[in-house]
PDB file of C-alpha atoms and ligand atoms in Angstrom:
ATOM      1  CA  MET A  64       0.022  -0.066  -0.286  1.00 43.00           C
ATOM      2  CA  GLN A  65       0.961   3.210  -1.020  1.00 44.00           C
ATOM      3  CA  LYS A  66       1.936   6.027   1.670  1.00 46.00           C
ATOM      4  CA  ALA A  67      -0.233   9.128   1.383  1.00 43.00           C
ATOM      5  CA  LYS A  68       1.337  11.939   0.094  1.00 46.00           C
ATOM      6  CA  GLU A  69       2.751  14.794   1.969  1.00 46.00           C
ATOM      7  CA  ASN A  70       0.662  17.717  -0.185  1.00 56.00           C
ATOM      8  CA  SER A  71      -2.652  15.602   0.854  1.00 88.00           C
ATOM      9  CA  ILE A  72      -2.777  14.790   3.993  1.00 96.00           C
ATOM     10  CA  VAL A  73      -6.350  14.246   5.666  1.00 98.00           C
ATOM     11  CA  ASN A  74      -8.360  16.966   7.001  1.00 98.00           C
ATOM     12  CA  ILE A  75     -10.418  14.845  10.133  1.00 98.00           C
ATOM     13  CA  ALA A  76     -12.187  16.267  12.610  1.00 98.00           C
ATOM     14  CA  ILE A  77     -13.210  14.448  15.613  1.00 98.00           C
ATOM     15  CA  LEU A  78     -16.776  14.724  17.750  1.00 98.00           C
ATOM     16  CA  LEU A  79     -16.671  12.775  20.993  1.00 98.00           C
ATOM     17  CA  SER A  80     -19.135  12.956  24.353  1.00 97.00           C
ATOM     18  CA  GLY A  81     -16.791  11.430  26.712  1.00 92.00           C
ATOM     19  CA  SER A  82     -13.291  11.288  28.363  1.00 93.00           C
ATOM     20  CA  GLY A  83     -12.004  11.648  24.660  1.00 96.00           C
ATOM     21  CA  SER A  84      -8.933   8.385  25.070  1.00 98.00           C
ATOM     22  CA  ASN A  85      -9.432   7.388  21.776  1.00 98.00           C
ATOM     23  CA  MET A  86      -8.999  11.089  20.557  1.00 98.00           C
ATOM     24  CA  GLU A  87      -6.251  11.751  22.961  1.00 98.00           C
ATOM     25  CA  VAL A  88      -4.459   8.628  21.120  1.00 98.00           C
ATOM     26  CA  ILE A  89      -5.439   9.514  17.453  1.00 98.00           C
ATOM     27  CA  LEU A  90      -4.201  12.849  18.200  1.00 98.00           C
ATOM     28  CA  LYS A  91      -0.825  11.925  19.639  1.00 98.00           C
ATOM     29  CA  ASN A  92      -0.144   9.200  15.952  1.00 98.00           C
ATOM     30  CA  THR A  93      -1.102  12.087  13.964  1.00 98.00           C
ATOM     31  CA  LEU A  94       1.910  14.113  15.713  1.00 96.00           C
ATOM     32  CA  HIS A  95       4.441  11.625  15.668  1.00 95.00           C
ATOM     33  CA  GLY A  96       3.066   8.569  15.321  1.00 98.00           C
ATOM     34  CA  VAL A  97       1.329   5.818  12.903  1.00 98.00           C
ATOM     35  CA  LEU A  98      -1.085   8.597  11.485  1.00 98.00           C
ATOM     36  CA  LYS A  99       1.823  11.106  10.921  1.00 97.00           C
ATOM     37  CA  ASP A 100       1.875  12.937   7.298  1.00 96.00           C
ATOM     38  CA  VAL A 101      -1.063  10.894   7.157  1.00 98.00           C
ATOM     39  CA  CYS A 102      -4.080  12.651   9.036  1.00 98.00           C
ATOM     40  CA  GLN A 103      -4.254  15.917  10.510  1.00 98.00           C
ATOM     41  CA  VAL A 104      -6.706  16.842  13.705  1.00 98.00           C
ATOM     42  CA  LYS A 105      -8.251  20.153  11.896  1.00 98.00           C
ATOM     43  CA  ALA A 106     -11.144  20.111  14.887  1.00 98.00           C
ATOM     44  CA  VAL A 107     -12.672  18.615  17.939  1.00 98.00           C
ATOM     45  CA  ILE A 108     -16.359  19.395  18.549  1.00 98.00           C
ATOM     46  CA  SER A 109     -18.330  17.444  22.011  1.00 98.00           C
ATOM     47  CA  ASN A 110     -22.013  18.118  22.843  1.00 97.00           C
ATOM     48  CA  ASN A 111     -20.543  18.155  26.609  1.00 96.00           C
ATOM     49  CA  LYS A 112     -18.987  21.563  27.148  1.00 95.00           C
ATOM     50  CA  GLU A 113     -17.161  19.806  30.583  1.00 93.00           C
ATOM     51  CA  THR A 114     -15.277  16.873  28.673  1.00 95.00           C
ATOM     52  CA  ARG A 115     -12.053  16.181  29.233  1.00 95.00           C
ATOM     53  CA  GLY A 116     -11.568  15.477  25.630  1.00 95.00           C
ATOM     54  CA  LEU A 117     -12.123  19.241  24.536  1.00 96.00           C
ATOM     55  CA  LYS A 118      -9.432  20.196  27.293  1.00 96.00           C
ATOM     56  CA  ILE A 119      -6.623  17.943  25.986  1.00 96.00           C
ATOM     57  CA  ALA A 120      -7.232  18.609  22.324  1.00 97.00           C
ATOM     58  CA  SER A 121      -7.286  22.640  23.567  1.00 97.00           C
ATOM     59  CA  SER A 122      -3.848  22.044  25.370  1.00 97.00           C
ATOM     60  CA  ASN A 123      -2.662  21.094  21.992  1.00 97.00           C
ATOM     61  CA  GLY A 124      -3.718  23.462  19.960  1.00 97.00           C
ATOM     62  CA  ILE A 125      -6.334  22.242  18.177  1.00 98.00           C
ATOM     63  CA  PRO A 126      -9.484  24.282  17.586  1.00 98.00           C
ATOM     64  CA  THR A 127     -11.989  22.528  19.815  1.00 98.00           C
ATOM     65  CA  PHE A 128     -15.859  23.722  19.935  1.00 98.00           C
ATOM     66  CA  PHE A 129     -18.899  23.029  22.128  1.00 98.00           C
ATOM     67  CA  VAL A 130     -22.498  22.644  20.382  1.00 98.00           C
ATOM     68  CA  ASN A 131     -25.236  22.738  22.818  1.00 97.00           C
ATOM     69  CA  ALA A 132     -27.922  19.818  21.428  1.00 96.00           C
ATOM     70  CA  LYS A 133     -29.899  20.419  23.950  1.00 95.00           C
ATOM     71  CA  ASN A 134     -33.336  22.051  22.884  1.00 94.00           C
ATOM     72  CA  LYS A 135     -33.349  21.838  19.712  1.00 94.00           C
ATOM     73  CA  SER A 136     -33.801  19.156  16.757  1.00 95.00           C
ATOM     74  CA  ARG A 137     -31.290  17.307  15.492  1.00 95.00           C
ATOM     75  CA  GLN A 138     -31.483  19.035  12.420  1.00 96.00           C
ATOM     76  CA  LEU A 139     -30.632  22.344  13.486  1.00 97.00           C
ATOM     77  CA  PHE A 140     -27.577  20.954  16.064  1.00 98.00           C
ATOM     78  CA  GLU A 141     -26.079  19.491  13.049  1.00 98.00           C
ATOM     79  CA  GLU A 142     -26.278  22.050  10.677  1.00 98.00           C
ATOM     80  CA  GLU A 143     -24.308  23.920  13.477  1.00 98.00           C
ATOM     81  CA  ILE A 144     -21.528  21.339  13.074  1.00 98.00           C
ATOM     82  CA  ILE A 145     -21.990  21.219   9.504  1.00 98.00           C
ATOM     83  CA  GLN A 146     -20.713  25.280   9.677  1.00 98.00           C
ATOM     84  CA  LEU A 147     -18.584  24.738  12.458  1.00 98.00           C
ATOM     85  CA  LEU A 148     -16.684  22.232  10.223  1.00 98.00           C
ATOM     86  CA  GLN A 149     -16.859  24.296   6.712  1.00 97.00           C
ATOM     87  CA  PRO A 150     -13.796  26.263   7.082  1.00 98.00           C
ATOM     88  CA  PHE A 151     -11.480  23.144   7.969  1.00 98.00           C
ATOM     89  CA  ASN A 152     -11.731  21.671   4.659  1.00 97.00           C
ATOM     90  CA  ILE A 153     -12.424  18.183   6.423  1.00 98.00           C
ATOM     91  CA  ASP A 154     -12.263  14.780   4.252  1.00 98.00           C
ATOM     92  CA  TYR A 155     -13.425  12.652   7.260  1.00 98.00           C
ATOM     93  CA  ILE A 156     -15.690  13.008  10.574  1.00 98.00           C
ATOM     94  CA  ILE A 157     -14.491  10.674  13.278  1.00 98.00           C
ATOM     95  CA  LEU A 158     -16.919   9.555  16.045  1.00 98.00           C
ATOM     96  CA  ALA A 159     -14.892   8.703  19.296  1.00 98.00           C
ATOM     97  CA  GLY A 160     -17.501   8.323  21.915  1.00 97.00           C
ATOM     98  CA  PHE A 161     -19.888  10.502  20.581  1.00 97.00           C
ATOM     99  CA  MET A 162     -22.974   9.799  22.332  1.00 94.00           C
ATOM    100  CA  ARG A 163     -25.335  11.086  19.354  1.00 94.00           C
ATOM    101  CA  ILE A 164     -27.589   9.196  16.741  1.00 94.00           C
ATOM    102  CA  LEU A 165     -26.497  11.203  13.484  1.00 96.00           C
ATOM    103  CA  SER A 166     -29.669  12.143  11.042  1.00 96.00           C
ATOM    104  CA  PRO A 167     -29.343  11.817   6.920  1.00 97.00           C
ATOM    105  CA  HIS A 168     -28.605  15.493   7.397  1.00 97.00           C
ATOM    106  CA  LEU A 169     -25.019  15.200   8.470  1.00 98.00           C
ATOM    107  CA  VAL A 170     -24.517  11.653   6.951  1.00 98.00           C
ATOM    108  CA  ASN A 171     -25.430  13.037   3.864  1.00 97.00           C
ATOM    109  CA  ALA A 172     -23.434  15.758   3.827  1.00 98.00           C
ATOM    110  CA  TYR A 173     -20.419  13.407   4.708  1.00 98.00           C
ATOM    111  CA  PRO A 174     -21.270  10.224   2.705  1.00 96.00           C
ATOM    112  CA  ASN A 175     -19.341   7.049   3.748  1.00 95.00           C
ATOM    113  CA  ARG A 176     -16.607  10.109   5.252  1.00 98.00           C
ATOM    114  CA  ILE A 177     -18.113   9.584   8.943  1.00 98.00           C
ATOM    115  CA  ILE A 178     -16.105   6.834  10.874  1.00 98.00           C
ATOM    116  CA  ASN A 179     -17.191   4.858  14.647  1.00 98.00           C
ATOM    117  CA  ILE A 180     -15.544   3.190  16.972  1.00 98.00           C
ATOM    118  CA  HIS A 181     -17.905   0.603  19.107  1.00 98.00           C
ATOM    119  CA  PRO A 182     -16.903  -1.236  21.732  1.00 97.00           C
ATOM    120  CA  ALA A 183     -18.780  -4.597  20.620  1.00 97.00           C
ATOM    121  CA  ASP A 184     -19.973  -6.433  17.812  1.00 94.00           C
ATOM    122  CA  THR A 185     -22.169  -4.162  16.183  1.00 96.00           C
ATOM    123  CA  ALA A 186     -24.180  -7.082  14.614  1.00 94.00           C
ATOM    124  CA  LYS A 187     -24.663  -8.398  18.214  1.00 95.00           C
ATOM    125  CA  TYR A 188     -24.963  -4.869  20.258  1.00 92.00           C
ATOM    126  CA  GLN A 189     -25.375  -1.885  19.599  1.00 96.00           C
ATOM    127  CA  GLY A 190     -25.860   1.441  20.934  1.00 94.00           C
ATOM    128  CA  ALA A 191     -24.353   2.732  24.524  1.00 94.00           C
ATOM    129  CA  CYS A 192     -22.967   0.860  26.998  1.00 96.00           C
ATOM    130  CA  GLY A 193     -21.089  -2.070  25.040  1.00 96.00           C
ATOM    131  CA  TYR A 194     -18.358  -2.753  28.089  1.00 97.00           C
ATOM    132  CA  GLU A 195     -21.248  -3.196  30.579  1.00 97.00           C
ATOM    133  CA  TRP A 196     -23.059  -5.399  28.129  1.00 97.00           C
ATOM    134  CA  ALA A 197     -20.021  -7.309  28.275  1.00 97.00           C
ATOM    135  CA  PHE A 198     -19.711  -7.361  31.781  1.00 97.00           C
ATOM    136  CA  LYS A 199     -23.257  -8.469  32.645  1.00 97.00           C
ATOM    137  CA  ASN A 200     -23.412 -11.314  30.582  1.00 96.00           C
ATOM    138  CA  LYS A 201     -20.001 -12.402  31.678  1.00 97.00           C
ATOM    139  CA  LEU A 202     -18.569 -12.667  28.159  1.00 97.00           C
ATOM    140  CA  SER A 203     -15.101 -13.944  27.760  1.00 97.00           C
ATOM    141  CA  GLU A 204     -14.217 -12.263  25.059  1.00 97.00           C
ATOM    142  CA  THR A 205     -16.117  -8.872  22.940  1.00 98.00           C
ATOM    143  CA  MET A 206     -15.472  -7.618  19.115  1.00 98.00           C
ATOM    144  CA  ILE A 207     -14.352  -4.281  18.812  1.00 98.00           C
ATOM    145  CA  THR A 208     -15.633  -3.109  15.693  1.00 98.00           C
ATOM    146  CA  ILE A 209     -14.701   0.186  13.085  1.00 98.00           C
ATOM    147  CA  HIS A 210     -17.268   0.829  11.184  1.00 98.00           C
ATOM    148  CA  TYR A 211     -18.815   3.617   8.323  1.00 98.00           C
ATOM    149  CA  VAL A 212     -21.698   5.564  10.343  1.00 97.00           C
ATOM    150  CA  ASP A 213     -25.254   6.048   8.728  1.00 94.00           C
ATOM    151  CA  GLU A 214     -28.667   6.710  10.213  1.00 92.00           C
ATOM    152  CA  GLY A 215     -29.348   3.806  12.207  1.00 91.00           C
ATOM    153  CA  LEU A 216     -27.862   3.430  15.691  1.00 92.00           C
ATOM    154  CA  ASP A 217     -24.296   1.334  15.392  1.00 90.00           C
ATOM    155  CA  THR A 218     -26.022  -0.233  11.451  1.00 93.00           C
ATOM    156  CA  GLY A 219     -23.210   0.820   9.192  1.00 95.00           C
ATOM    157  CA  PRO A 220     -21.329  -1.359   7.371  1.00 97.00           C
ATOM    158  CA  ALA A 221     -18.543  -2.530   9.545  1.00 98.00           C
ATOM    159  CA  ILE A 222     -14.416  -2.071   8.022  1.00 98.00           C
ATOM    160  CA  ALA A 223     -12.470  -3.857  10.979  1.00 98.00           C
ATOM    161  CA  LYS A 224     -13.822  -6.330  13.707  1.00 98.00           C
ATOM    162  CA  GLN A 225     -11.067  -7.016  16.697  1.00 98.00           C
ATOM    163  CA  LYS A 226     -11.748  -9.857  19.565  1.00 98.00           C
ATOM    164  CA  VAL A 227     -11.039  -8.618  23.032  1.00 98.00           C
ATOM    165  CA  ASP A 228     -10.216 -11.446  25.225  1.00 98.00           C
ATOM    166  CA  LEU A 229     -11.818 -10.809  28.075  1.00 98.00           C
ATOM    167  CA  ARG A 230     -11.126 -13.961  30.642  1.00 97.00           C
ATOM    168  CA  GLY A 231      -9.676 -13.739  33.649  1.00 95.00           C
ATOM    169  CA  THR A 232     -11.658  -9.619  33.956  1.00 97.00           C
ATOM    170  CA  SER A 233     -13.388  -9.703  36.778  1.00 96.00           C
ATOM    171  CA  THR A 234     -14.521  -6.107  37.439  1.00 98.00           C
ATOM    172  CA  LEU A 235     -15.971  -3.839  34.453  1.00 98.00           C
ATOM    173  CA  ASN A 236     -13.088  -1.264  35.181  1.00 98.00           C
ATOM    174  CA  GLU A 237     -11.278  -4.346  33.873  1.00 98.00           C
ATOM    175  CA  VAL A 238     -13.291  -5.196  31.174  1.00 98.00           C
ATOM    176  CA  LYS A 239     -13.122  -1.303  29.403  1.00 98.00           C
ATOM    177  CA  HIS A 240      -9.677  -1.137  29.890  1.00 98.00           C
ATOM    178  CA  LYS A 241      -8.777  -4.047  28.377  1.00 98.00           C
ATOM    179  CA  GLY A 242     -11.151  -3.020  25.689  1.00 98.00           C
ATOM    180  CA  LEU A 243     -10.085   0.624  25.466  1.00 98.00           C
ATOM    181  CA  LYS A 244      -6.486  -0.836  24.682  1.00 98.00           C
ATOM    182  CA  VAL A 245      -7.386  -2.642  22.234  1.00 98.00           C
ATOM    183  CA  GLU A 246      -9.535   0.383  20.812  1.00 98.00           C
ATOM    184  CA  HIS A 247      -6.518   2.587  21.123  1.00 98.00           C
ATOM    185  CA  LEU A 248      -4.274   0.189  19.084  1.00 98.00           C
ATOM    186  CA  LEU A 249      -7.246  -0.658  16.198  1.00 98.00           C
ATOM    187  CA  TYR A 250      -8.677   3.055  15.686  1.00 98.00           C
ATOM    188  CA  SER A 251      -5.492   4.577  14.194  1.00 98.00           C
ATOM    189  CA  ASN A 252      -3.961   1.519  12.375  1.00 98.00           C
ATOM    190  CA  VAL A 253      -7.766   1.054  10.460  1.00 98.00           C
ATOM    191  CA  LEU A 254      -7.818   5.121   9.884  1.00 98.00           C
ATOM    192  CA  LYS A 255      -4.183   4.831   8.433  1.00 98.00           C
ATOM    193  CA  GLU A 256      -4.957   2.042   5.972  1.00 98.00           C
ATOM    194  CA  ILE A 257      -7.968   3.464   4.827  1.00 97.00           C
ATOM    195  CA  PHE A 258      -6.572   7.285   4.432  1.00 97.00           C
ATOM    196  CA  ASN A 259      -3.374   5.623   2.762  1.00 95.00           C
ATOM    197  CA  ALA A 260      -5.581   3.491   0.235  1.00 92.00           C
ATOM    198  CA  LYS A 261      -7.617   6.555  -0.820  1.00 83.00           C
ATOM    199  CA  GLN A 262      -4.343   8.632  -1.290  1.00 73.00           C
ATOM    200  CA  SER A 263      -2.914   5.988  -3.537  1.00 72.00           C
ATOM    201  CA  HIS A 264      -5.793   5.877  -6.152  1.00 63.00           C
TER     202      HIS A 264
HETATM  203  C1  LIG B  62     -15.189   3.752  23.349  1.00 62.88           C
HETATM  204  O1  LIG B  62     -15.515   2.621  24.272  1.00 62.88           O
HETATM  205  C2  LIG B  62     -15.692   3.807  22.037  1.00 62.88           C
HETATM  206  O2  LIG B  62     -15.861   2.507  21.913  1.00 62.88           O
HETATM  207  C3  LIG B  62     -17.302   4.127  22.295  1.00 62.88           C
HETATM  208  O3  LIG B  62     -16.705   5.088  23.416  1.00 62.88           O
HETATM  209  C4  LIG B  62     -15.876   4.597  24.093  1.00 62.88           C
HETATM  210  C5  LIG B  62     -15.642   6.256  24.355  1.00 62.88           C
HETATM  211  O4  LIG B  62     -14.051   6.426  24.863  1.00 62.88           O
HETATM  212  N1  LIG B  62     -17.980   4.577  21.234  1.00 62.88           N
HETATM  213  P1  LIG B  62     -13.107   7.557  24.975  1.00 62.88           P
HETATM  214  O5  LIG B  62     -14.120   8.834  25.321  1.00 62.88           O
HETATM  215  O6  LIG B  62     -12.128   7.371  23.667  1.00 62.88           O
HETATM  216  O7  LIG B  62     -12.553   7.179  25.892  1.00 62.88           O
END
């Protein structure tokens, strides 16, 4: 697979609602890791003003934005995001713990260019609290899924899946810790493959 050309680095925006650990790793990798010269984080947006993720992005000099989702339609909320992103020439939107279901308004603004990571096999479990589901059901493994986003709840086509062995875990925290470790590695590697493949065409 060919490497991304230097003058065609992919511009990404990251949307998050929570702690932002996936965003943090992706950002680090764009600065001095596997995503260097492949893509750059142009903006980070959250619907949660106080999230750690916004603070981390902003302390790394990344433009960050809070968009309030309360008391407005999904269309209006997403239109604000679309407008905010416009000046940044965004190629891909990367969801990293963004706890909102997208409507066709945003999905159609970035067709096949919105990617999400899910802590379970999207064929078996959709929606929030994937690690809680695995823990409650005493699963011996879960399957991290990276997928394109459509307007359904974790229904878009899968891009990559990776198994996480949960045997030996006895608390929810251990399950999360094991899973996130895999997420952090997988997300950047998969993004690298997607963007490099795109650039070599
Ligand atoms: C991750 O488990 C991800 O799979 C899910 O939300 C969580 C986000 O974690 N979609 P973080 O905010 O990146 O730490």
